[in-house]
């Protein structure tokens, strides 16, 4: 457990693609047990931030997970350290069955004996997936793929889950279901960093939130508070202040 | 009728060798979307390792086969690490040129060590049975069965093991696999090891069937196996197997019924015609674009 309960800390993170800065000197923290959300419009730098945390884009600044510097740690080792990811666009392997998609996420686990229990847990949360367990990932609907992406992240039994726009392309009903599941997963002990464009949903479940605009954090605070903030309401919730 | 059966048997033998080599092309393509044009020369190295193991070390067949497969696999992994990996983000054409260069290097390095063709000793007893005009050699049967066994093992690895699952996942989406904890570089190395070891096994079997080997023997065979892989659907493992046997059958049937000089001409025409009607090959599918 990290001292003072900080699970993930990001200091002065800058990510540049050529001359364009996608993320410009941001700092943020996620405490153990929290749901923290990073909201912002398309192109604000949310996904780039997640990619830096997972070790797949180069960056400057410092990212630490449980006090350990993640610089130079390979992406698959970061998973082994306890951080799972639900990638942008779900990242389902369309040529693998539902079961195989889940199984692959157990690659880094040492406790192979507990894996069957976790399939049951995942299928308990998403009974629909159990019916489709031998179907190829590519044949699932968008909602089912998103369920599979979350279930897959659960299979790695990580203490922290990063999610990149789980609401993307889903009907409002399904979005509510997925967010309910995220709350349940969080209550069961998983810390969550949630990147979202759907600011309303994200803010309503997050303990704390950061608002990202063109690569900078322009606002931060408790989720409920930002939900009432006039700037947030105007820019992201489509409500006149 | 007997004549056709006889030719079919020959086709199975040649096709097995093409299929084994084609698997190496298709596996590497599947995981890296790159054509390893040095693969035909790795097949040649397999034949030469067979010579070294059999003549220099005087080993019997099974150790010869294993040594060649392991040696070629090791070489394949080293080539990937030092020649291809640094170019993974580079334009595709750079990787292709590098692969051609590695192939030329292997040919000329082997030539420098072996200026004259080598004769492979008879490692397996070869008896020929005759059934009402149909003559079957034990070597032929052995090549066909061993190839099928190797392909069956490969199929099991790809379909049933975690490593095989990871290979398939990476061929679908290389960027997501590491986010699930899959060590992509290791899987790429394993893919090269398996794919090139099958090429090495093909080299040994080819050397047993056609026992005079030279450093350029991999060029034409390599091109044809590449055609087989494309005909079957490059990136598709079962496609490579089917493509190998189709190419073997076409070649043998051309020789059986037409002047033998038409053989390679017809084989290459087959590739061109098939690609016009099925640009992704027999079992290949267009890869869905990621959104």
Short mmCIF file of C-alpha atoms in Angstrom, two decimals:
data_model
loop_
_atom_site.label_atom_id
_atom_site.label_comp_id
_atom_site.label_asym_id
_atom_site.label_seq_id
_atom_site.Cartn_x
_atom_site.Cartn_y
_atom_site.Cartn_z
CA UNK A 1 0.00 0.00 0.00
CA UNK A 2 1.31 3.42 -0.87
CA UNK A 3 2.12 5.66 2.04
CA UNK A 4 -0.51 8.41 2.51
CA UNK A 5 -2.79 6.32 0.26
CA UNK A 6 -1.66 7.71 -3.08
CA UNK A 7 -1.97 5.01 -5.69
CA UNK A 8 -1.07 6.88 -8.84
CA UNK A 9 0.70 10.19 -9.03
CA UNK A 10 1.45 12.16 -12.14
CA UNK A 11 3.79 15.13 -11.95
CA UNK A 12 4.41 17.61 -14.74
CA UNK A 13 3.41 15.24 -17.48
CA UNK A 14 4.01 16.52 -21.00
CA UNK A 15 3.34 14.49 -24.12
CA UNK A 16 4.30 15.81 -27.52
CA UNK A 17 3.68 14.37 -30.96
CA UNK A 18 6.23 16.17 -33.09
CA UNK A 19 5.75 19.86 -32.37
CA UNK A 20 2.24 19.46 -31.06
CA UNK A 21 1.81 19.17 -27.33
CA UNK A 22 -1.10 16.86 -26.64
CA UNK A 23 -0.62 17.17 -22.90
CA UNK A 24 1.07 20.17 -21.38
CA UNK A 25 2.55 19.92 -17.92
CA UNK A 26 -0.31 18.35 -16.00
CA UNK A 27 -0.22 16.86 -12.52
CA UNK A 28 -2.82 14.69 -10.88
CA UNK A 29 -3.26 12.08 -8.21
CA UNK A 30 -5.46 9.10 -7.61
CA UNK A 31 -5.84 7.87 -4.04
CA UNK A 32 -6.38 4.28 -3.13
CA UNK A 33 -10.03 3.27 -3.36
CA UNK A 34 -11.13 6.35 -5.28
CA UNK A 35 -12.91 6.82 -8.57
CA UNK A 36 -11.21 9.74 -10.26
CA UNK A 37 -12.31 11.03 -13.62
CA UNK A 38 -10.55 12.99 -16.27
CA UNK A 39 -13.07 14.76 -18.46
CA UNK A 40 -12.68 16.97 -21.48
CA UNK A 41 -13.60 17.33 -25.11
CA UNK A 42 -12.26 15.31 -27.98
CA UNK A 43 -8.55 15.99 -28.44
CA UNK A 44 -8.07 17.47 -24.96
CA UNK A 45 -5.31 14.95 -24.22
CA UNK A 46 -7.23 12.41 -22.14
CA UNK A 47 -6.31 9.32 -24.11
CA UNK A 48 -2.71 10.47 -24.45
CA UNK A 49 -2.51 10.71 -20.67
CA UNK A 50 -3.75 7.13 -20.32
CA UNK A 51 -1.32 5.94 -22.96
CA UNK A 52 1.54 7.51 -21.07
CA UNK A 53 0.45 5.79 -17.86
CA UNK A 54 0.31 2.43 -19.64
CA UNK A 55 3.77 2.98 -21.02
CA UNK A 56 2.94 3.08 -24.72
CA UNK A 57 3.81 6.70 -25.55
CA UNK A 58 6.98 8.59 -24.62
CA UNK A 59 6.54 11.49 -22.22
CA UNK A 60 8.38 13.87 -19.96
CA UNK A 61 7.51 14.29 -16.32
CA UNK A 62 7.03 11.62 -13.72
CA UNK A 63 4.41 8.91 -13.35
CA UNK A 64 4.48 6.80 -10.21
CA UNK A 65 2.34 3.85 -9.29
CA UNK A 66 2.53 2.91 -5.62
CA UNK A 67 5.70 5.02 -5.29
CA UNK A 68 7.37 3.21 -8.17
CA UNK A 69 8.53 5.23 -11.12
CA UNK A 70 6.96 3.83 -14.27
CA UNK A 71 9.46 5.38 -16.67
CA UNK A 72 10.95 2.72 -18.89
CA UNK A 73 8.71 -0.04 -17.55
CA UNK A 74 7.28 -2.08 -20.45
CA UNK A 75 3.51 -1.95 -20.89
CA UNK A 76 2.99 -5.62 -20.04
CA UNK A 77 5.06 -5.24 -16.85
CA UNK A 78 2.83 -2.36 -15.76
CA UNK A 79 -0.12 -4.74 -16.02
CA UNK A 80 1.80 -7.19 -13.86
CA UNK A 81 2.26 -4.42 -11.27
CA UNK A 82 -1.51 -4.29 -10.87
CA UNK A 83 -2.87 -1.80 -13.37
CA UNK A 84 -5.44 -3.01 -15.90
CA UNK A 85 -6.79 -1.08 -18.80
CA UNK A 86 -10.00 -0.86 -20.78
CA UNK A 87 -8.61 0.70 -23.92
CA UNK A 88 -10.15 3.27 -26.20
CA UNK A 89 -12.57 1.66 -28.64
CA UNK A 90 -12.75 -1.41 -26.35
CA UNK A 91 -9.86 -3.24 -28.03
CA UNK A 92 -11.69 -6.55 -28.29
CA UNK A 93 -9.86 -9.19 -30.29
CA UNK A 94 -12.45 -9.96 -32.93
CA UNK A 95 -10.73 -13.20 -33.97
CA UNK A 96 -10.73 -14.62 -30.43
CA UNK A 97 -13.73 -16.02 -28.61
CA UNK A 98 -15.19 -14.26 -25.58
CA UNK A 99 -13.54 -16.86 -23.36
CA UNK A 100 -10.18 -16.44 -25.06
CA UNK A 101 -10.38 -12.67 -24.73
CA UNK A 102 -10.87 -13.14 -20.98
CA UNK A 103 -8.20 -15.79 -20.66
CA UNK A 104 -5.57 -13.67 -22.36
CA UNK A 105 -5.95 -11.03 -19.66
CA UNK A 106 -4.77 -13.54 -17.04
CA UNK A 107 -1.31 -13.71 -18.66
CA UNK A 108 0.49 -11.91 -15.84
CA UNK A 109 -1.30 -13.61 -12.96
CA UNK A 110 0.63 -15.80 -10.60
CA UNK A 111 -2.42 -17.22 -8.79
CA UNK A 112 -3.58 -19.45 -11.65
CA UNK A 113 -5.73 -21.48 -9.26
CA UNK A 114 -8.07 -18.57 -8.55
CA UNK A 115 -8.79 -17.87 -12.19
CA UNK A 116 -11.90 -20.10 -12.53
CA UNK A 117 -13.53 -18.19 -9.65
CA UNK A 118 -12.90 -14.94 -11.48
CA UNK A 119 -14.57 -16.20 -14.65
CA UNK A 120 -17.60 -16.90 -12.52
CA UNK A 121 -17.42 -13.46 -10.99
CA UNK A 122 -17.14 -11.83 -14.44
CA UNK A 123 -20.04 -13.88 -15.78
CA UNK A 124 -22.02 -13.05 -12.65
CA UNK A 125 -21.63 -9.36 -13.44
CA UNK A 126 -22.28 -9.80 -17.16
CA UNK A 127 -24.53 -12.86 -17.62
CA UNK A 128 -24.90 -11.99 -21.31
CA UNK A 129 -21.24 -12.79 -21.87
CA UNK A 130 -21.66 -16.27 -20.50
CA UNK A 131 -24.22 -17.02 -23.19
CA UNK A 132 -21.74 -15.85 -25.80
CA UNK A 133 -18.61 -17.38 -24.31
CA UNK A 134 -17.70 -19.40 -27.39
CA UNK A 135 -18.62 -16.70 -29.87
CA UNK A 136 -15.95 -14.63 -31.60
CA UNK A 137 -15.42 -11.17 -30.12
CA UNK A 138 -16.06 -9.60 -33.51
CA UNK A 139 -19.63 -10.89 -33.56
CA UNK A 140 -20.67 -9.12 -30.34
CA UNK A 141 -22.71 -5.94 -30.27
CA UNK A 142 -21.06 -2.71 -29.16
CA UNK A 143 -22.57 -2.99 -25.69
CA UNK A 144 -21.46 -6.59 -25.29
CA UNK A 145 -17.97 -5.66 -26.45
CA UNK A 146 -17.80 -2.98 -23.79
CA UNK A 147 -18.93 -5.49 -21.16
CA UNK A 148 -16.25 -7.84 -22.40
CA UNK A 149 -13.64 -5.09 -22.20
CA UNK A 150 -14.55 -4.42 -18.55
CA UNK A 151 -14.77 -8.14 -17.74
CA UNK A 152 -11.37 -8.63 -19.31
CA UNK A 153 -9.86 -5.91 -17.15
CA UNK A 154 -11.40 -7.65 -14.13
CA UNK A 155 -9.70 -10.91 -15.09
CA UNK A 156 -6.27 -9.43 -14.52
CA UNK A 157 -7.28 -8.98 -10.86
CA UNK A 158 -5.60 -5.62 -10.70
CA UNK A 159 -5.86 -3.11 -7.91
CA UNK A 160 -6.31 -0.27 -10.34
CA UNK A 161 -8.35 0.02 -13.51
CA UNK A 162 -7.90 2.63 -16.21
CA UNK A 163 -10.87 3.13 -18.52
CA UNK A 164 -10.83 5.09 -21.74
CA UNK A 165 -14.34 6.26 -22.67
CA UNK A 166 -16.37 3.21 -21.72
CA UNK A 167 -19.55 5.07 -22.72
CA UNK A 168 -18.46 5.64 -26.28
CA UNK A 169 -21.07 4.59 -28.82
CA UNK A 170 -23.42 3.03 -26.28
CA UNK A 171 -27.12 3.63 -25.70
CA UNK A 172 -27.84 5.65 -22.52
CA UNK A 173 -29.36 2.61 -20.81
CA UNK A 174 -26.24 0.58 -21.37
CA UNK A 175 -24.04 3.44 -20.24
CA UNK A 176 -25.93 3.51 -16.97
CA UNK A 177 -25.45 -0.25 -16.55
CA UNK A 178 -21.73 -0.04 -17.23
CA UNK A 179 -21.30 2.84 -14.80
CA UNK A 180 -23.23 0.93 -12.17
CA UNK A 181 -20.82 -1.94 -12.64
CA UNK A 182 -17.88 0.43 -12.28
CA UNK A 183 -19.29 1.62 -8.95
CA UNK A 184 -19.67 -1.99 -7.80
CA UNK A 185 -16.14 -2.87 -8.87
CA UNK A 186 -14.88 0.18 -7.03
CA UNK A 187 -16.80 -0.73 -3.89
CA UNK A 188 -15.21 -4.18 -4.05
CA UNK A 189 -11.83 -2.49 -3.75
CA UNK A 190 -10.57 -1.48 -7.17
CA UNK A 191 -9.28 2.04 -7.66
CA UNK A 192 -10.52 3.59 -10.90
CA UNK A 193 -9.23 6.28 -13.21
CA UNK A 194 -11.95 7.04 -15.71
CA UNK A 195 -11.44 9.10 -18.84
CA UNK A 196 -14.72 10.32 -20.28
CA UNK A 197 -16.39 12.68 -22.68
CA UNK A 198 -19.72 11.91 -21.06
CA UNK A 199 -19.06 14.39 -18.28
CA UNK A 200 -22.41 14.06 -16.59
CA UNK A 201 -22.17 10.32 -15.96
CA UNK A 202 -18.50 10.49 -15.04
CA UNK A 203 -18.88 13.33 -12.57
CA UNK A 204 -21.85 11.70 -10.88
CA UNK A 205 -19.85 8.64 -9.86
CA UNK A 206 -16.41 10.19 -9.33
CA UNK A 207 -15.03 11.19 -5.97
CA UNK A 208 -12.79 13.70 -7.64
CA UNK A 209 -12.42 15.02 -11.17
CA UNK A 210 -10.01 16.90 -13.37
CA UNK A 211 -11.10 18.90 -16.39
CA UNK A 212 -8.68 18.82 -19.27
CA UNK A 213 -8.76 21.41 -22.03
CA UNK A 214 -6.26 21.47 -24.91
CA UNK A 215 -3.70 19.60 -22.86
CA UNK A 216 -3.99 21.51 -19.61
CA UNK A 217 -5.93 20.92 -16.44
CA UNK A 218 -8.19 23.92 -16.09
CA UNK A 219 -10.26 22.76 -13.15
CA UNK A 220 -10.31 20.11 -10.50
CA UNK A 221 -12.33 19.18 -7.44
CA UNK A 222 -14.90 16.74 -6.07
CA UNK A 223 -17.15 15.25 -8.76
CA UNK A 224 -20.39 16.55 -7.27
CA UNK A 225 -18.96 20.04 -7.00
CA UNK A 226 -17.86 20.17 -10.63
CA UNK A 227 -21.27 18.92 -11.65
CA UNK A 228 -22.60 22.20 -10.32
CA UNK A 229 -19.78 24.39 -11.63
CA UNK A 230 -21.02 26.89 -14.18
CA UNK A 231 -18.01 26.54 -16.47
CA UNK A 232 -18.34 22.77 -16.53
CA UNK A 233 -22.10 22.96 -17.05
CA UNK A 234 -21.67 25.28 -19.98
CA UNK A 235 -18.75 23.59 -21.68
CA UNK A 236 -19.41 19.90 -21.06
CA UNK A 237 -22.93 19.35 -19.91
CA UNK A 238 -24.65 21.48 -22.55
CA UNK A 239 -26.54 23.42 -19.90
CA UNK A 240 -26.74 27.21 -19.85
CA UNK A 241 -25.25 28.46 -16.64
CA UNK B 1 -5.50 -43.93 -63.33
CA UNK B 2 -2.43 -45.33 -61.64
CA UNK B 3 -0.46 -42.57 -63.31
CA UNK B 4 -2.69 -39.90 -61.81
CA UNK B 5 -2.51 -41.54 -58.37
CA UNK B 6 1.25 -41.71 -58.66
CA UNK B 7 1.39 -38.03 -59.49
CA UNK B 8 -0.97 -37.18 -56.65
CA UNK B 9 1.37 -38.90 -54.24
CA UNK B 10 4.28 -36.89 -55.61
CA UNK B 11 2.16 -33.76 -55.28
CA UNK B 12 1.53 -34.53 -51.62
CA UNK B 13 5.26 -34.82 -51.01
CA UNK B 14 6.20 -31.58 -52.76
CA UNK B 15 3.14 -29.86 -51.34
CA UNK B 16 4.09 -30.83 -47.78
CA UNK B 17 7.42 -29.09 -48.15
CA UNK B 18 5.86 -25.99 -49.68
CA UNK B 19 3.24 -25.96 -46.93
CA UNK B 20 5.84 -26.12 -44.16
CA UNK B 21 7.79 -23.24 -45.66
CA UNK B 22 4.65 -21.25 -46.44
CA UNK B 23 3.71 -21.45 -42.74
CA UNK B 24 6.83 -19.47 -41.85
CA UNK B 25 5.91 -16.68 -44.25
CA UNK B 26 2.33 -16.56 -43.11
CA UNK B 27 3.06 -16.64 -39.36
CA UNK B 28 5.52 -13.77 -39.58
CA UNK B 29 3.17 -11.83 -41.80
CA UNK B 30 0.28 -12.49 -39.44
CA UNK B 31 2.07 -11.05 -36.46
CA UNK B 32 4.19 -8.28 -38.02
CA UNK B 33 2.49 -7.65 -41.41
CA UNK B 34 5.93 -8.09 -42.90
CA UNK B 35 7.18 -10.57 -45.50
CA UNK B 36 10.35 -12.25 -44.29
CA UNK B 37 12.01 -12.61 -47.67
CA UNK B 38 14.97 -14.32 -46.02
CA UNK B 39 12.75 -17.27 -45.13
CA UNK B 40 13.62 -19.28 -48.25
CA UNK B 41 17.28 -18.93 -47.34
CA UNK B 42 16.59 -20.10 -43.81
CA UNK B 43 15.12 -23.22 -45.42
CA UNK B 44 18.47 -23.57 -47.26
CA UNK B 45 20.37 -23.13 -43.99
CA UNK B 46 18.23 -25.96 -42.58
CA UNK B 47 19.45 -28.22 -45.39
CA UNK B 48 23.07 -27.25 -44.74
CA UNK B 49 22.72 -27.80 -41.00
CA UNK B 50 21.37 -31.22 -41.93
CA UNK B 51 24.60 -31.80 -43.88
CA UNK B 52 26.78 -30.60 -40.98
CA UNK B 53 24.94 -32.71 -38.42
CA UNK B 54 24.87 -35.82 -40.62
CA UNK B 55 28.37 -35.65 -42.12
CA UNK B 56 30.53 -33.65 -39.72
CA UNK B 57 28.97 -34.98 -36.52
CA UNK B 58 27.78 -38.23 -38.02
CA UNK B 59 24.45 -38.11 -36.21
CA UNK B 60 21.39 -40.26 -36.98
CA UNK B 61 18.19 -38.81 -38.40
CA UNK B 62 16.25 -37.67 -35.33
CA UNK B 63 19.06 -35.59 -33.80
CA UNK B 64 19.82 -34.23 -37.28
CA UNK B 65 16.25 -33.04 -37.66
CA UNK B 66 16.11 -31.53 -34.17
CA UNK B 67 19.48 -29.84 -34.54
CA UNK B 68 18.50 -28.29 -37.87
CA UNK B 69 15.17 -27.09 -36.54
CA UNK B 70 16.69 -25.61 -33.39
CA UNK B 71 19.60 -24.08 -35.30
CA UNK B 72 17.34 -22.41 -37.85
CA UNK B 73 14.94 -21.26 -35.12
CA UNK B 74 17.83 -19.66 -33.25
CA UNK B 75 19.00 -17.96 -36.43
CA UNK B 76 15.47 -16.74 -37.12
CA UNK B 77 15.14 -15.22 -33.65
CA UNK B 78 18.55 -13.54 -33.93
CA UNK B 79 17.68 -12.10 -37.36
CA UNK B 80 14.41 -10.70 -36.02
CA UNK B 81 16.09 -9.15 -32.98
CA UNK B 82 18.97 -7.51 -34.76
CA UNK B 83 17.75 -6.86 -38.30
CA UNK B 84 13.97 -6.47 -38.20
CA UNK B 85 13.09 -5.22 -34.74
CA UNK B 86 14.94 -1.90 -35.11
CA UNK B 87 12.84 -1.29 -38.24
CA UNK B 88 9.44 -2.08 -36.75
CA UNK B 89 8.33 1.55 -36.85
CA UNK B 90 10.12 2.25 -40.15
CA UNK B 91 8.35 2.25 -43.52
CA UNK B 92 7.41 -1.24 -44.73
CA UNK B 93 9.73 -1.00 -47.71
CA UNK B 94 12.78 -0.68 -45.41
CA UNK B 95 11.90 -3.93 -43.69
CA UNK B 96 11.44 -5.65 -47.06
CA UNK B 97 14.83 -4.43 -48.32
CA UNK B 98 16.44 -5.57 -45.07
CA UNK B 99 14.86 -9.01 -45.41
CA UNK B 100 16.13 -9.34 -48.98
CA UNK B 101 19.55 -8.25 -47.73
CA UNK B 102 19.53 -10.82 -44.94
CA UNK B 103 18.64 -13.47 -47.54
CA UNK B 104 21.56 -12.46 -49.77
CA UNK B 105 23.82 -12.50 -46.75
CA UNK B 106 22.76 -16.04 -45.82
CA UNK B 107 23.28 -17.25 -49.40
CA UNK B 108 26.72 -15.73 -49.72
CA UNK B 109 27.85 -16.66 -46.26
CA UNK B 110 26.88 -20.26 -46.96
CA UNK B 111 28.56 -20.04 -50.35
CA UNK B 112 31.77 -18.77 -48.74
CA UNK B 113 31.80 -21.82 -46.48
CA UNK B 114 30.62 -24.26 -49.15
CA UNK B 115 31.90 -23.30 -52.60
CA UNK B 116 30.72 -26.62 -54.03
CA UNK B 117 27.35 -28.34 -53.78
CA UNK B 118 27.14 -30.90 -50.98
CA UNK B 119 25.85 -34.42 -51.06
CA UNK B 120 23.58 -35.47 -48.20
CA UNK B 121 24.11 -39.09 -47.15
CA UNK B 122 21.18 -41.44 -46.98
CA UNK B 123 19.94 -40.97 -43.42
CA UNK B 124 16.85 -43.12 -43.65
CA UNK B 125 16.47 -46.50 -45.17
CA UNK B 126 14.46 -46.09 -48.31
CA UNK B 127 12.37 -48.97 -49.53
CA UNK B 128 9.92 -48.81 -52.37
CA UNK B 129 6.67 -50.71 -52.34
CA UNK B 130 4.68 -51.41 -55.47
CA UNK B 131 0.90 -51.80 -55.45
CA UNK B 132 -0.45 -52.75 -58.86
CA UNK B 133 1.78 -50.34 -60.72
CA UNK B 134 1.75 -47.61 -58.05
CA UNK B 135 5.18 -47.23 -56.51
CA UNK B 136 5.40 -45.73 -53.05
CA UNK B 137 8.71 -44.96 -51.41
CA UNK B 138 9.04 -45.02 -47.66
CA UNK B 139 10.83 -41.67 -47.79
CA UNK B 140 7.86 -40.15 -49.57
CA UNK B 141 5.44 -41.49 -46.97
CA UNK B 142 7.75 -40.32 -44.21
CA UNK B 143 8.00 -36.76 -45.57
CA UNK B 144 4.23 -36.52 -45.91
CA UNK B 145 3.51 -37.91 -42.44
CA UNK B 146 6.18 -35.90 -40.65
CA UNK B 147 4.96 -32.71 -42.32
CA UNK B 148 1.38 -33.43 -41.33
CA UNK B 149 2.45 -34.15 -37.74
CA UNK B 150 4.40 -30.88 -37.55
CA UNK B 151 1.44 -28.96 -38.95
CA UNK B 152 -0.91 -30.65 -36.53
CA UNK B 153 1.34 -29.66 -33.62
CA UNK B 154 1.47 -26.09 -34.90
CA UNK B 155 -2.30 -26.01 -35.23
CA UNK B 156 -2.63 -27.19 -31.63
CA UNK B 157 -0.19 -24.55 -30.40
CA UNK B 158 -1.99 -21.78 -32.23
CA UNK B 159 -5.50 -22.87 -31.26
CA UNK B 160 -5.10 -24.28 -27.79
CA UNK B 161 -2.23 -22.62 -25.93
CA UNK B 162 -1.88 -19.19 -24.32
CA UNK B 163 1.06 -18.44 -26.61
CA UNK B 164 -1.05 -19.28 -29.66
CA UNK B 165 -3.87 -17.15 -28.33
CA UNK B 166 -1.43 -14.28 -27.88
CA UNK B 167 -0.18 -14.73 -31.45
CA UNK B 168 -3.70 -14.50 -32.79
CA UNK B 169 -4.44 -11.50 -30.56
CA UNK B 170 -1.32 -9.66 -31.73
CA UNK B 171 -2.18 -10.36 -35.35
CA UNK B 172 -5.52 -8.69 -34.72
CA UNK B 173 -4.29 -5.69 -32.77
CA UNK B 174 -0.69 -5.19 -31.71
CA UNK B 175 -1.39 -2.15 -29.56
CA UNK B 176 -3.97 -3.67 -27.25
CA UNK B 177 -2.14 -6.91 -26.42
CA UNK B 178 0.49 -5.31 -24.13
CA UNK B 179 -2.29 -3.49 -22.24
CA UNK B 180 -3.57 -6.90 -21.19
CA UNK B 181 -0.15 -7.99 -19.99
CA UNK B 182 0.94 -9.89 -23.08
CA UNK B 183 4.71 -9.58 -23.64
CA UNK B 184 4.57 -8.77 -27.34
CA UNK B 185 8.30 -8.96 -28.10
CA UNK B 186 8.54 -12.38 -26.56
CA UNK B 187 5.57 -13.62 -28.59
CA UNK B 188 7.13 -12.24 -31.77
CA UNK B 189 10.34 -14.12 -30.98
CA UNK B 190 8.41 -17.33 -30.35
CA UNK B 191 6.57 -16.85 -33.64
CA UNK B 192 9.86 -16.47 -35.50
CA UNK B 193 11.28 -19.48 -33.72
CA UNK B 194 8.34 -21.72 -34.62
CA UNK B 195 7.94 -20.42 -38.17
CA UNK B 196 11.60 -20.70 -39.07
CA UNK B 197 12.00 -24.09 -37.38
CA UNK B 198 9.32 -25.44 -39.72
CA UNK B 199 11.37 -24.01 -42.59
CA UNK B 200 14.40 -25.82 -41.16
CA UNK B 201 12.46 -29.08 -40.99
CA UNK B 202 11.41 -28.56 -44.61
CA UNK B 203 15.09 -28.03 -45.50
CA UNK B 204 16.01 -31.38 -43.95
CA UNK B 205 13.20 -33.21 -45.72
CA UNK B 206 14.01 -31.56 -49.02
CA UNK B 207 17.66 -32.55 -48.60
CA UNK B 208 16.63 -36.15 -47.98
CA UNK B 209 14.46 -36.20 -51.08
CA UNK B 210 16.83 -34.23 -53.35
CA UNK B 211 20.22 -34.91 -51.74
CA UNK B 212 22.41 -32.43 -53.61
CA UNK B 213 22.25 -29.05 -51.89
CA UNK B 214 23.68 -25.66 -52.80
CA UNK B 215 23.43 -22.17 -51.26
CA UNK B 216 20.91 -20.98 -53.85
CA UNK B 217 18.43 -23.82 -53.41
CA UNK B 218 16.24 -21.64 -51.17
CA UNK B 219 15.52 -18.95 -53.72
CA UNK B 220 13.06 -20.68 -56.05
CA UNK B 221 11.57 -22.90 -53.36
CA UNK B 222 11.18 -19.83 -51.14
CA UNK B 223 9.39 -17.86 -53.83
CA UNK B 224 7.04 -20.73 -54.48
CA UNK B 225 6.25 -21.23 -50.83
CA UNK B 226 5.60 -17.50 -50.64
CA UNK B 227 3.14 -17.91 -53.54
CA UNK B 228 1.55 -20.79 -51.66
CA UNK B 229 1.11 -18.59 -48.60
CA UNK B 230 -0.46 -15.81 -50.66
CA UNK B 231 -2.70 -18.22 -52.55
CA UNK B 232 -3.95 -19.63 -49.26
CA UNK B 233 -4.42 -16.16 -47.78
CA UNK B 234 -1.32 -14.64 -46.24
CA UNK B 235 -1.56 -14.45 -42.47
CA UNK B 236 -3.87 -17.46 -42.36
CA UNK B 237 -2.26 -20.62 -41.05
CA UNK B 238 -4.63 -23.17 -42.52
CA UNK B 239 -4.54 -21.16 -45.73
CA UNK B 240 -0.76 -21.63 -45.96
CA UNK B 241 -1.16 -25.38 -45.59
CA UNK B 242 -3.84 -25.54 -48.27
CA UNK B 243 -1.86 -23.21 -50.52
CA UNK B 244 1.22 -25.42 -50.22
CA UNK B 245 -0.66 -28.52 -51.31
CA UNK B 246 -2.43 -26.67 -54.14
CA UNK B 247 0.86 -25.40 -55.48
CA UNK B 248 2.43 -28.85 -55.18
CA UNK B 249 -0.52 -30.37 -57.05
CA UNK B 250 -0.46 -27.76 -59.82
CA UNK B 251 3.27 -28.19 -60.35
CA UNK B 252 3.22 -31.95 -60.46
CA UNK B 253 0.17 -32.07 -62.71
CA UNK B 254 1.72 -29.59 -65.11
CA UNK B 255 4.82 -31.74 -65.35
CA UNK B 256 2.69 -34.86 -65.72
CA UNK B 257 0.67 -33.60 -68.65
CA UNK B 258 2.67 -30.79 -70.21
CA UNK B 259 6.30 -30.07 -71.02
CA UNK B 260 8.14 -29.78 -67.72
CA UNK B 261 9.52 -26.37 -68.60
CA UNK B 262 5.99 -25.00 -68.17
CA UNK B 263 6.04 -25.81 -64.48
CA UNK B 264 7.15 -22.55 -62.89
CA UNK B 265 5.47 -20.45 -65.54
CA UNK B 266 2.12 -22.05 -64.71
CA UNK B 267 2.75 -21.75 -60.97
CA UNK B 268 3.29 -18.02 -61.22
CA UNK B 269 0.33 -17.56 -63.56
CA UNK B 270 -1.78 -19.31 -60.93
CA UNK B 271 -0.75 -16.68 -58.41
CA UNK B 272 -1.61 -13.81 -60.72
CA UNK B 273 -4.98 -15.18 -61.78
CA UNK B 274 -6.04 -16.17 -58.29
CA UNK B 275 -5.13 -12.80 -56.87
CA UNK B 276 -7.25 -11.05 -59.49
CA UNK B 277 -10.32 -13.01 -58.40
CA UNK B 278 -9.49 -13.44 -54.73
CA UNK B 279 -7.13 -10.65 -53.70
CA UNK B 280 -6.98 -11.99 -50.12
CA UNK B 281 -6.30 -15.59 -51.13
CA UNK B 282 -8.43 -18.66 -50.52
CA UNK B 283 -8.94 -18.34 -46.76
CA UNK B 284 -7.77 -14.77 -46.26
CA UNK B 285 -10.17 -12.05 -45.26
CA UNK B 286 -9.73 -8.34 -45.54
CA UNK B 287 -8.62 -7.13 -42.12
CA UNK B 288 -11.32 -4.91 -40.66
CA UNK B 289 -10.18 -1.36 -40.27
CA UNK B 290 -10.02 -0.20 -36.71
CA UNK B 291 -12.30 2.69 -35.96
#
